[in-house]
Amino acid sequence: MGGELSSLLAPYGVAVVGAGPASGSVGGEILRNLVRCGHSGPLYAVNPKYDEVAGVPCMPSVDRLPDFVDLAILAVPRDAVLRIVDACGGRGIRNLIIVTAGFKESGREGAELEDALRHLIARHRLRVIGPNCMGILRRTGEVQLNASFSRWFPEGGNIAFISQSGSLGETLLECFAEAGLGVSLFVNLGNRAGLTEDDFLAELADDPSCGAVFLYLESFANPAAFRRLVEDMAPRKPVVVLKAGRTEAGAAAVASHTGSLASSDAIVDAFLRQSGALRVTTVQETLTALRALERRVLPKGRRTLVLTNAGGAGILAADACERAGLDVPRLSEDVQDALRSVLVPEAGTGNPVDLLATAGARAYEAAIDIGLREADAAVVIFRPPLVLPDPPVAVADAVISAASRWPDKPVVVSTLSEQSTEITERFHAARLPVFAMPETAVEALSVLARASLVQKRQTEDVPVSYSVATAQRVIRDARRETRIGLTFSEGATLLSAYGIGVCASRYVGAAEDLRAAVAGMRFPLAAKLDSPQLLHRVEENAVALDLKDPGDVKRAVERLLRSPVAAALPDARVLVQEMQRGRELILGVKRDGAFGPVVMFGIGGTYVEAFHDVAFAVAPLTQRDAISMVSSIRAARLLGAFRGQPAVDLGALTRALVALGQLALDVRDIEEIDVNPLFADAENLTAVDVLVRLSSPVPRDRGGESAAETE
Amino acid sequence: MGGELSSLLAPYGVAVVGAGPASGSVGGEILRNLVRCGHSGPLYAVNPKYDEVAGVPCMPSVDRLPDFVDLAILAVPRDAVLRIVDACGGRGIRNLIIVTAGFKESGREGAELEDALRHLIARHRLRVIGPNCMGILRRTGEVQLNASFSRWFPEGGNIAFISQSGSLGETLLECFAEAGLGVSLFVNLGNRAGLTEDDFLAELADDPSCGAVFLYLESFANPAAFRRLVEDMAPRKPVVVLKAGRTEAGAAAVASHTGSLASSDAIVDAFLRQSGALRVTTVQETLTALRALERRVLPKGRRTLVLTNAGGAGILAADACERAGLDVPRLSEDVQDALRSVLVPEAGTGNPVDLLATAGARAYEAAIDIGLREADAAVVIFRPPLVLPDPPVAVADAVISAASRWPDKPVVVSTLSEQSTEITERFHAARLPVFAMPETAVEALSVLARASLVQKRQTEDVPVSYSVATAQRVIRDARRETRIGLTFSEGATLLSAYGIGVCASRYVGAAEDLRAAVAGMRFPLAAKLDSPQLLHRVEENAVALDLKDPGDVKRAVERLLRSPVAAALPDARVLVQEMQRGRELILGVKRDGAFGPVVMFGIGGTYVEAFHDVAFAVAPLTQRDAISMVSSIRAARLLGAFRGQPAVDLGALTRALVALGQLALDVRDIEEIDVNPLFADAENLTAVDVLVRLSSPVPRDRGGESAAETE
């Protein structure tokens, strides 16, 4: 506690402006929630029409509130909001929740009003949630606060839930209650005119009442800030993110829903993975992930023991493991012998371990104890059969007891029944995640496996020095000529300044003695037209390959200079290069409206064009990000030794990806760079072509990382 | 009714052999279930120890049962089973349910007992379910039968549920009850020593009490029979299949669980798609699919309207549509204008249509009516907000009323709450599929879209005549020499007999006048060593490509004949072919232990090796199966016009795939054929190499399709 937001999250005096006694009054609902939740400090309503609302004293205006009110909640008509915010600021009330809607989400007029609101917030240095929000809920050892119109005041627990959407947030709170998940904080951000998810993440980092964070987001207020905060927090407290608007169709809906700028989903995916957040896709997956994380025992590896008294369910669980990337390894003969010594002869001991319907408490306990010797985690399926010597709770207790002896190995349970019984209660109480379906139990385990990888992450970055000044000089020269394209030679200078090798090349003229010009170069050669206005050389037929001798070169140079493209580009020159060998790769960086520079990687060649097999990462890239990019493409194995070609130098490749991202961060004029192709072999990376496009020369209001602010 | 199994499914007199009064007696449980379920005919127990069990008369032996007993249920010790089955047969009781376990699933001794049981079944021409099964449940207008030890006697309904597993079957019945799904039949097949899923499918085809079939299977008793039955039934009654053991890990579990032979999952996937079954992967997806199919309104296309009063949930639904391959198209300006005329100005009209929290019955009804003009189906999200002028049931009724005006367009509902309320009851009663989560509602819609494609399928096959006799003669000649490999020339004869073009080629000798031998052939040529023992030509370095003139050819032929491979193969000859151009493809057929011949298709070349981008189909292939194979590979676009090459002749390609499957069906000695590479262009398909492997010459007990029987 005691963070920046402590007086907002644990206020003393609270006032609801616009509260009325009518049942349809949102302010009245909020006031009644405040009364009911057991808030310990004084409460006020503000409304000129009443002296009292819901048993709470009512003041005619904000000015009349006593000094110790440190949080005001505004549920007033839209056109009164600015005036009241100003009054609160004047009165020294710095914490506000603005419930009122009709701002940015409702069109141009509302957007202008929101701009004015932002100015007021800055002027009075206010901490404002909203507008267009539902409010906050807080339950900790000391604080009980329902400062919202949510019908749900969830159980206390260690999840902090930050939701951009109000209605979905309330829905999820209801689902949390059904799933037995408790929260220490719920906040609905609404339009984020003041506080954003980042302010709350900063507050939660050291909040002992928060064990895990869940965010529902439709866009990121400030991706770079979000990433820094999550990178810091995720290894200690899991951060689960449900990011909506993940696809084209969804993105259209986001744009019309909150006016946010949506980004291509592949970038969001990369960004969240880089940050260390655990992305979930559906409401159901959200609940599963949060329940899995309650006990916070993370597996050391992927080896999964499946233990069942119902054969078919064991198979479904093993199937689900395979789909989720978890292994269900056959147990060793030693362990199987140990299992056989405690189980009935008909039991299956390979893995899944099929205990058969007759298995009682002793069989379960022994099988978990023995099986976990060779596994990192267990899925235990227990459906009480028709006939069983032990009472079902005895079996549950045996499972709990065995699990407690393996404090480093998660055990998740499936009961094959949606109904809550004494058994599920038992597992709940012991904090063993328990689910009806075996596939859901496996999904829970796979979330834990992902969380474990985040926990093990290390910051390993070696500082590299780049020649930033050289790169900036190249851009300045181009800017001076009001160009947005660079020549090959300028592009090559940029890459070299960031440590990326470029193929040796020379400009030649038609009148030149070509034999002399190419002396010392290794045939075969390639010749290309080059001009800062020529952005698609191959498509424009401005390349000649496989030139075997000076005669070939001469003919190619003449053809290129006589070509229609050259005629249209008076500054076009011809460039001659040595042909390269090795694996053909594509590297690139593009500035995204929301996330800033995004680095791209793929393997070149005809087929990749058909497969769209590329990976992304948001700059800055760590070495780990670059490795994860390279290994995530489907054809990654082509980078190893393949068909007689040696393995590519992966160290050089990942360094190049990191450098490309940094180049675009350092030089904000760069809109995009395509390094295509780049040839890689065991020793070298050699860029053969590079196209650079700068941002439009008309200066725009953008500023690198802060341009990522999407609001 | 009145099918083959009518006296089994609607018996008059029923006896439970082995029933006892103890609470742990499985036979006793079955008897009590029979009493409780309201079976209208006479009941008997058979047990020498008692005169009466559970109020039912008890006979000392099967022989003492009256003549009108037409179903006996055996819950006796394993070693008594054969004797009692024989007695039932002798007594004329032809319908048996054998609950007793300890047969094939429990090892060699049990397997031998099961073989003996099969002989008895054949001898007495019995209809037997089991052994190792739970029994059957039947609820129709006329029949109420619980001839099982299931604790659940589900509600009547129109789903017929066939389960290979007992415990999972009972679990699913419990889930059905929670999901409000009723069944007309549940049968647990157990070890399938007598009746299999196919017998029940045949019975259900014309059973008016069955509207949809759901199967849980770990293997197929007879894939070919299954496919014929499902192909016939699926366009009228949806067939949903949960096939477990879908992955390597799962498959290992299946093998140890029921002793079944598992097949690679890609083949199962292709097989079910070809059959017209709707495959589901998890228990949850099963329930969603069956609930979706209850109303049986199938969409004509993929255009989906998303309608919501909670913006965030609408976005999640749109995201889920995109993932499921459903479109959420932007509505036309005309339709948006119509929506604007009935909705509040702040409503979103693009799609998702965001009605906002204030939307009442009129807004919902009008928006569905207007929106469905431009969509094939709707996802309607309705979460009763805090304040609403209409009571929530009025909104539900409005949705139901609008949906009823579009009888051809499915409407699925999400309420954003797991709790069953008056609203969900209303939707249930109107048979509108209703789910808590928007993603589940979308999943339901996607099942309906798949079912719609099956319903629209047509049998379109044009009879083709192949030269079966020619193919058989080639094999006979090879068999005579006890070979399992064929020469290129023999392989070419097989392909030609089935209408697949093969590249022109000639055998040449070293001593020959090569200039004369290759006269009339188009250079460049290729030369290959050929021998029926040489199954991997390229790997053995037995190919020379790009021979530009007769001199090249001569040198290549000499090199090949002097090579170590040739030295090891005294029958090796050299083959000369014209080099081919076009797209490089791979075709093949392999005989699978469970499914018989499986046809494979892929695009050749380096990268595909890395991508494993291949498709399968089980023979016989329809033209539609072949088209679906070709279009399902990820790089399918490479078959169209690409990088200056014209589009491949898809008609010829699909005919070749159909033919290859038929060849392996017609000639059962064929174990596998690889046609690799085959070159395709706009006019021709030309096989350049073909390798054929026959089954081991020692005659085995196998018989084509019937070899697919996995038991």
mmCIF file of N, CA and C in Angstrom, chain A residues 472-560:
data_model
loop_
_atom_site.group_PDB
_atom_site.id
_atom_site.type_symbol
_atom_site.label_atom_id
_atom_site.label_comp_id
_atom_site.label_asym_id
_atom_site.label_seq_id
_atom_site.Cartn_x
_atom_site.Cartn_y
_atom_site.Cartn_z
ATOM 1 N N GLN A 472 22.053 8.873 -38.455
ATOM 2 C CA GLN A 472 21.321 10.147 -38.468
ATOM 3 C C GLN A 472 21.803 11.065 -39.591
ATOM 4 N N ARG A 473 23.111 10.996 -39.879
ATOM 5 C CA ARG A 473 23.644 11.839 -40.950
ATOM 6 C C ARG A 473 23.032 11.437 -42.300
ATOM 7 N N VAL A 474 22.928 10.117 -42.528
ATOM 8 C CA VAL A 474 22.342 9.635 -43.785
ATOM 9 C C VAL A 474 20.927 10.195 -43.940
ATOM 10 N N ILE A 475 20.166 10.143 -42.867
ATOM 11 C CA ILE A 475 18.780 10.590 -42.930
ATOM 12 C C ILE A 475 18.722 12.105 -43.149
ATOM 13 N N ARG A 476 19.597 12.829 -42.452
ATOM 14 C CA ARG A 476 19.602 14.276 -42.594
ATOM 15 C C ARG A 476 19.850 14.667 -44.048
ATOM 16 N N ASP A 477 20.805 13.970 -44.679
ATOM 17 C CA ASP A 477 21.102 14.288 -46.071
ATOM 18 C C ASP A 477 19.881 14.050 -46.951
ATOM 19 N N ALA A 478 19.201 12.953 -46.706
ATOM 20 C CA ALA A 478 18.021 12.652 -47.518
ATOM 21 C C ALA A 478 16.917 13.669 -47.263
ATOM 22 N N ARG A 479 16.749 14.031 -46.005
ATOM 23 C CA ARG A 479 15.732 15.011 -45.630
ATOM 24 C C ARG A 479 15.996 16.348 -46.313
ATOM 25 N N ARG A 480 17.277 16.679 -46.388
ATOM 26 C CA ARG A 480 17.642 17.947 -47.001
ATOM 27 C C ARG A 480 17.141 17.990 -48.452
ATOM 28 N N GLU A 481 17.139 16.826 -49.099
ATOM 29 C CA GLU A 481 16.644 16.772 -50.487
ATOM 30 C C GLU A 481 15.151 16.427 -50.502
ATOM 31 N N THR A 482 14.497 16.517 -49.363
ATOM 32 C CA THR A 482 13.065 16.187 -49.200
ATOM 33 C C THR A 482 12.715 14.858 -49.862
ATOM 34 N N ARG A 483 13.630 13.889 -49.664
ATOM 35 C CA ARG A 483 13.347 12.553 -50.196
ATOM 36 C C ARG A 483 12.670 11.689 -49.132
ATOM 37 N N ILE A 484 11.893 10.683 -49.564
ATOM 38 C CA ILE A 484 11.429 9.687 -48.599
ATOM 39 C C ILE A 484 12.065 8.330 -48.884
ATOM 40 N N GLY A 485 12.798 8.216 -50.017
ATOM 41 C CA GLY A 485 13.503 6.966 -50.310
ATOM 42 C C GLY A 485 14.999 7.172 -50.165
ATOM 43 N N LEU A 486 15.724 6.079 -49.920
ATOM 44 C CA LEU A 486 17.184 6.161 -49.882
ATOM 45 C C LEU A 486 17.758 5.359 -51.033
ATOM 46 N N THR A 487 18.993 5.681 -51.404
ATOM 47 C CA THR A 487 19.684 4.851 -52.385
ATOM 48 C C THR A 487 20.144 3.573 -51.689
ATOM 49 N N PHE A 488 20.536 2.604 -52.518
ATOM 50 C CA PHE A 488 21.084 1.368 -51.954
ATOM 51 C C PHE A 488 22.266 1.695 -51.068
ATOM 52 N N SER A 489 23.098 2.589 -51.560
ATOM 53 C CA SER A 489 24.332 2.883 -50.832
ATOM 54 C C SER A 489 24.033 3.521 -49.481
ATOM 55 N N GLU A 490 23.028 4.387 -49.431
ATOM 56 C CA GLU A 490 22.632 4.978 -48.152
ATOM 57 C C GLU A 490 22.067 3.900 -47.211
ATOM 58 N N GLY A 491 21.222 3.047 -47.771
ATOM 59 C CA GLY A 491 20.660 1.953 -46.978
ATOM 60 C C GLY A 491 21.769 1.077 -46.416
ATOM 61 N N ALA A 492 22.776 0.808 -47.265
ATOM 62 C CA ALA A 492 23.894 -0.033 -46.844
ATOM 63 C C ALA A 492 24.652 0.638 -45.700
ATOM 64 N N THR A 493 24.784 1.956 -45.769
ATOM 65 C CA THR A 493 25.460 2.678 -44.688
ATOM 66 C C THR A 493 24.704 2.532 -43.369
ATOM 67 N N LEU A 494 23.376 2.667 -43.444
ATOM 68 C CA LEU A 494 22.545 2.472 -42.245
ATOM 69 C C LEU A 494 22.792 1.095 -41.633
ATOM 70 N N LEU A 495 22.690 0.060 -42.486
ATOM 71 C CA LEU A 495 22.836 -1.308 -41.974
ATOM 72 C C LEU A 495 24.223 -1.506 -41.377
ATOM 73 N N SER A 496 25.241 -1.029 -42.091
ATOM 74 C CA SER A 496 26.615 -1.209 -41.598
ATOM 75 C C SER A 496 26.797 -0.508 -40.258
ATOM 76 N N ALA A 497 26.172 0.662 -40.114
ATOM 77 C CA ALA A 497 26.294 1.404 -38.861
ATOM 78 C C ALA A 497 25.710 0.601 -37.699
ATOM 79 N N TYR A 498 24.792 -0.346 -38.013
ATOM 80 C CA TYR A 498 24.200 -1.174 -36.976
ATOM 81 C C TYR A 498 24.697 -2.626 -37.041
ATOM 82 N N GLY A 499 25.871 -2.779 -37.674
ATOM 83 C CA GLY A 499 26.554 -4.063 -37.609
ATOM 84 C C GLY A 499 26.010 -5.151 -38.514
ATOM 85 N N ILE A 500 25.155 -4.781 -39.481
ATOM 86 C CA ILE A 500 24.615 -5.793 -40.397
ATOM 87 C C ILE A 500 25.433 -5.746 -41.691
ATOM 88 N N GLY A 501 26.013 -6.879 -42.058
ATOM 89 C CA GLY A 501 26.890 -6.933 -43.224
ATOM 90 C C GLY A 501 26.130 -6.719 -44.522
ATOM 91 N N VAL A 502 26.747 -5.996 -45.433
ATOM 92 C CA VAL A 502 26.130 -5.751 -46.738
ATOM 93 C C VAL A 502 27.107 -6.213 -47.802
ATOM 94 N N CYS A 503 26.549 -6.749 -48.852
ATOM 95 C CA CYS A 503 27.324 -7.276 -49.962
ATOM 96 C C CYS A 503 28.124 -6.158 -50.644
ATOM 97 N N ALA A 504 29.388 -6.461 -50.992
ATOM 98 C CA ALA A 504 30.232 -5.476 -51.673
ATOM 99 C C ALA A 504 29.583 -5.073 -52.993
ATOM 100 N N SER A 505 29.612 -3.792 -53.306
ATOM 101 C CA SER A 505 28.958 -3.355 -54.540
ATOM 102 C C SER A 505 29.601 -2.078 -55.057
ATOM 103 N N ARG A 506 29.461 -1.852 -56.362
ATOM 104 C CA ARG A 506 30.021 -0.658 -56.987
ATOM 105 C C ARG A 506 29.017 -0.080 -57.957
ATOM 106 N N TYR A 507 28.985 1.239 -58.026
ATOM 107 C CA TYR A 507 28.190 1.877 -59.073
ATOM 108 C C TYR A 507 29.039 1.931 -60.331
ATOM 109 N N VAL A 508 28.438 1.664 -61.468
ATOM 110 C CA VAL A 508 29.178 1.727 -62.740
ATOM 111 C C VAL A 508 28.370 2.533 -63.739
ATOM 112 N N GLY A 509 29.066 3.133 -64.713
ATOM 113 C CA GLY A 509 28.384 3.875 -65.768
ATOM 114 C C GLY A 509 28.535 3.143 -67.080
ATOM 115 N N ALA A 510 27.720 3.491 -68.067
ATOM 116 C CA ALA A 510 27.735 2.814 -69.359
ATOM 117 C C ALA A 510 29.049 3.100 -70.086
ATOM 118 N N ALA A 511 29.541 4.329 -69.910
ATOM 119 C CA ALA A 511 30.735 4.731 -70.653
ATOM 120 C C ALA A 511 32.005 4.150 -70.025
ATOM 121 N N GLU A 512 31.891 3.648 -68.829
ATOM 122 C CA GLU A 512 33.045 3.190 -68.075
ATOM 123 C C GLU A 512 33.718 1.959 -68.702
ATOM 124 N N ASP A 513 34.968 1.759 -68.381
ATOM 125 C CA ASP A 513 35.635 0.514 -68.752
ATOM 126 C C ASP A 513 35.182 -0.535 -67.738
ATOM 127 N N LEU A 514 34.188 -1.340 -68.138
ATOM 128 C CA LEU A 514 33.566 -2.242 -67.166
ATOM 129 C C LEU A 514 34.526 -3.305 -66.683
ATOM 130 N N ARG A 515 35.408 -3.725 -67.589
ATOM 131 C CA ARG A 515 36.376 -4.752 -67.190
ATOM 132 C C ARG A 515 37.193 -4.246 -65.993
ATOM 133 N N ALA A 516 37.613 -2.976 -66.080
ATOM 134 C CA ALA A 516 38.376 -2.394 -64.980
ATOM 135 C C ALA A 516 37.493 -2.186 -63.749
ATOM 136 N N ALA A 517 36.261 -1.751 -64.014
ATOM 137 C CA ALA A 517 35.354 -1.441 -62.902
ATOM 138 C C ALA A 517 35.067 -2.665 -62.029
ATOM 139 N N VAL A 518 34.974 -3.827 -62.644
ATOM 140 C CA VAL A 518 34.620 -5.023 -61.867
ATOM 141 C C VAL A 518 35.857 -5.852 -61.518
ATOM 142 N N ALA A 519 36.997 -5.290 -61.772
ATOM 143 C CA ALA A 519 38.226 -6.026 -61.467
ATOM 144 C C ALA A 519 38.255 -6.368 -59.978
ATOM 145 N N GLY A 520 38.639 -7.564 -59.666
ATOM 146 C CA GLY A 520 38.715 -7.967 -58.266
ATOM 147 C C GLY A 520 37.399 -8.499 -57.728
ATOM 148 N N MET A 521 36.306 -8.320 -58.469
ATOM 149 C CA MET A 521 35.032 -8.880 -57.992
ATOM 150 C C MET A 521 34.937 -10.345 -58.431
ATOM 151 N N ARG A 522 34.220 -11.120 -57.624
ATOM 152 C CA ARG A 522 34.080 -12.560 -57.886
ATOM 153 C C ARG A 522 32.834 -12.808 -58.739
ATOM 154 N N PHE A 523 33.031 -13.386 -59.935
ATOM 155 C CA PHE A 523 31.875 -13.703 -60.770
ATOM 156 C C PHE A 523 31.179 -14.942 -60.216
ATOM 157 N N PRO A 524 29.886 -15.166 -60.472
ATOM 158 C CA PRO A 524 28.988 -14.298 -61.240
ATOM 159 C C PRO A 524 28.590 -13.048 -60.465
ATOM 160 N N LEU A 525 28.216 -12.021 -61.242
ATOM 161 C CA LEU A 525 27.801 -10.749 -60.652
ATOM 162 C C LEU A 525 26.309 -10.486 -60.926
ATOM 163 N N ALA A 526 25.772 -9.523 -60.185
ATOM 164 C CA ALA A 526 24.413 -9.054 -60.452
ATOM 165 C C ALA A 526 24.473 -7.553 -60.700
ATOM 166 N N ALA A 527 23.587 -7.056 -61.539
ATOM 167 C CA ALA A 527 23.513 -5.611 -61.787
ATOM 168 C C ALA A 527 22.100 -5.143 -61.513
ATOM 169 N N LYS A 528 21.969 -3.947 -60.888
ATOM 170 C CA LYS A 528 20.647 -3.443 -60.515
ATOM 171 C C LYS A 528 20.575 -1.957 -60.791
ATOM 172 N N LEU A 529 19.415 -1.512 -61.192
ATOM 173 C CA LEU A 529 19.180 -0.078 -61.242
ATOM 174 C C LEU A 529 18.984 0.392 -59.806
ATOM 175 N N ASP A 530 19.507 1.578 -59.488
ATOM 176 C CA ASP A 530 19.322 2.088 -58.136
ATOM 177 C C ASP A 530 18.903 3.546 -58.199
ATOM 178 N N SER A 531 17.857 3.867 -57.450
ATOM 179 C CA SER A 531 17.399 5.250 -57.333
ATOM 180 C C SER A 531 16.564 5.332 -56.073
ATOM 181 N N PRO A 532 16.640 6.428 -55.355
ATOM 182 C CA PRO A 532 15.813 6.529 -54.142
ATOM 183 C C PRO A 532 14.320 6.487 -54.445
ATOM 184 N N GLN A 533 13.952 6.659 -55.723
ATOM 185 C CA GLN A 533 12.528 6.607 -56.048
ATOM 186 C C GLN A 533 12.073 5.209 -56.444
ATOM 187 N N LEU A 534 13.045 4.288 -56.540
ATOM 188 C CA LEU A 534 12.717 2.942 -57.036
ATOM 189 C C LEU A 534 12.590 2.003 -55.834
ATOM 190 N N LEU A 535 11.344 1.735 -55.421
ATOM 191 C CA LEU A 535 11.159 0.956 -54.193
ATOM 192 C C LEU A 535 10.925 -0.531 -54.443
ATOM 193 N N HIS A 536 10.687 -0.901 -55.704
ATOM 194 C CA HIS A 536 10.414 -2.320 -55.962
ATOM 195 C C HIS A 536 11.214 -2.773 -57.173
ATOM 196 N N ARG A 537 12.501 -2.987 -56.946
ATOM 197 C CA ARG A 537 13.419 -3.279 -58.037
ATOM 198 C C ARG A 537 13.023 -4.501 -58.846
ATOM 199 N N VAL A 538 12.743 -5.619 -58.166
ATOM 200 C CA VAL A 538 12.488 -6.862 -58.895
ATOM 201 C C VAL A 538 11.224 -6.726 -59.737
ATOM 202 N N GLU A 539 10.185 -6.186 -59.130
ATOM 203 C CA GLU A 539 8.921 -6.040 -59.838
ATOM 204 C C GLU A 539 9.068 -5.124 -61.058
ATOM 205 N N GLU A 540 9.984 -4.168 -60.967
ATOM 206 C CA GLU A 540 10.165 -3.220 -62.075
ATOM 207 C C GLU A 540 11.143 -3.760 -63.117
ATOM 208 N N ASN A 541 11.547 -5.014 -62.948
ATOM 209 C CA ASN A 541 12.458 -5.624 -63.922
ATOM 210 C C ASN A 541 13.779 -4.853 -63.977
ATOM 211 N N ALA A 542 14.257 -4.382 -62.856
ATOM 212 C CA ALA A 542 15.456 -3.549 -62.817
ATOM 213 C C ALA A 542 16.638 -4.307 -62.228
ATOM 214 N N VAL A 543 16.652 -5.626 -62.406
ATOM 215 C CA VAL A 543 17.726 -6.455 -61.861
ATOM 216 C C VAL A 543 18.182 -7.447 -62.934
ATOM 217 N N ALA A 544 19.479 -7.644 -63.040
ATOM 218 C CA ALA A 544 20.026 -8.671 -63.948
ATOM 219 C C ALA A 544 20.930 -9.576 -63.131
ATOM 220 N N LEU A 545 20.664 -10.876 -63.177
ATOM 221 C CA LEU A 545 21.403 -11.803 -62.312
ATOM 222 C C LEU A 545 22.339 -12.691 -63.127
ATOM 223 N N ASP A 546 23.238 -13.374 -62.426
ATOM 224 C CA ASP A 546 24.050 -14.433 -63.016
ATOM 225 C C ASP A 546 24.912 -13.968 -64.179
ATOM 226 N N LEU A 547 25.517 -12.821 -64.040
ATOM 227 C CA LEU A 547 26.379 -12.306 -65.110
ATOM 228 C C LEU A 547 27.742 -12.969 -64.965
ATOM 229 N N LYS A 548 28.130 -13.745 -66.002
ATOM 230 C CA LYS A 548 29.269 -14.651 -65.847
ATOM 231 C C LYS A 548 30.608 -14.037 -66.218
ATOM 232 N N ASP A 549 30.606 -12.944 -67.023
ATOM 233 C CA ASP A 549 31.876 -12.327 -67.397
ATOM 234 C C ASP A 549 31.638 -10.849 -67.703
ATOM 235 N N PRO A 550 32.732 -10.075 -67.914
ATOM 236 C CA PRO A 550 32.555 -8.642 -68.136
ATOM 237 C C PRO A 550 31.638 -8.336 -69.330
ATOM 238 N N GLY A 551 31.632 -9.210 -70.310
ATOM 239 C CA GLY A 551 30.738 -8.986 -71.457
ATOM 240 C C GLY A 551 29.285 -9.015 -71.016
ATOM 241 N N ASP A 552 28.929 -10.026 -70.209
ATOM 242 C CA ASP A 552 27.571 -10.106 -69.648
ATOM 243 C C ASP A 552 27.236 -8.823 -68.894
ATOM 244 N N VAL A 553 28.200 -8.361 -68.093
ATOM 245 C CA VAL A 553 27.956 -7.177 -67.265
ATOM 246 C C VAL A 553 27.673 -5.980 -68.169
ATOM 247 N N LYS A 554 28.487 -5.851 -69.197
ATOM 248 C CA LYS A 554 28.320 -4.698 -70.098
ATOM 249 C C LYS A 554 26.927 -4.693 -70.739
ATOM 250 N N ARG A 555 26.530 -5.864 -71.245
ATOM 251 C CA ARG A 555 25.217 -5.941 -71.885
ATOM 252 C C ARG A 555 24.088 -5.621 -70.885
ATOM 253 N N ALA A 556 24.246 -6.117 -69.649
ATOM 254 C CA ALA A 556 23.212 -5.889 -68.630
ATOM 255 C C ALA A 556 23.120 -4.406 -68.280
ATOM 256 N N VAL A 557 24.300 -3.787 -68.091
ATOM 257 C CA VAL A 557 24.307 -2.366 -67.732
ATOM 258 C C VAL A 557 23.625 -1.548 -68.825
ATOM 259 N N GLU A 558 23.950 -1.885 -70.065
ATOM 260 C CA GLU A 558 23.345 -1.127 -71.172
ATOM 261 C C GLU A 558 21.835 -1.322 -71.215
ATOM 262 N N ARG A 559 21.404 -2.583 -71.023
ATOM 263 C CA ARG A 559 19.967 -2.835 -71.052
ATOM 264 C C ARG A 559 19.264 -2.058 -69.938
ATOM 265 N N LEU A 560 19.834 -2.113 -68.732
ATOM 266 C CA LEU A 560 19.190 -1.456 -67.588
ATOM 267 C C LEU A 560 19.092 0.054 -67.830
#
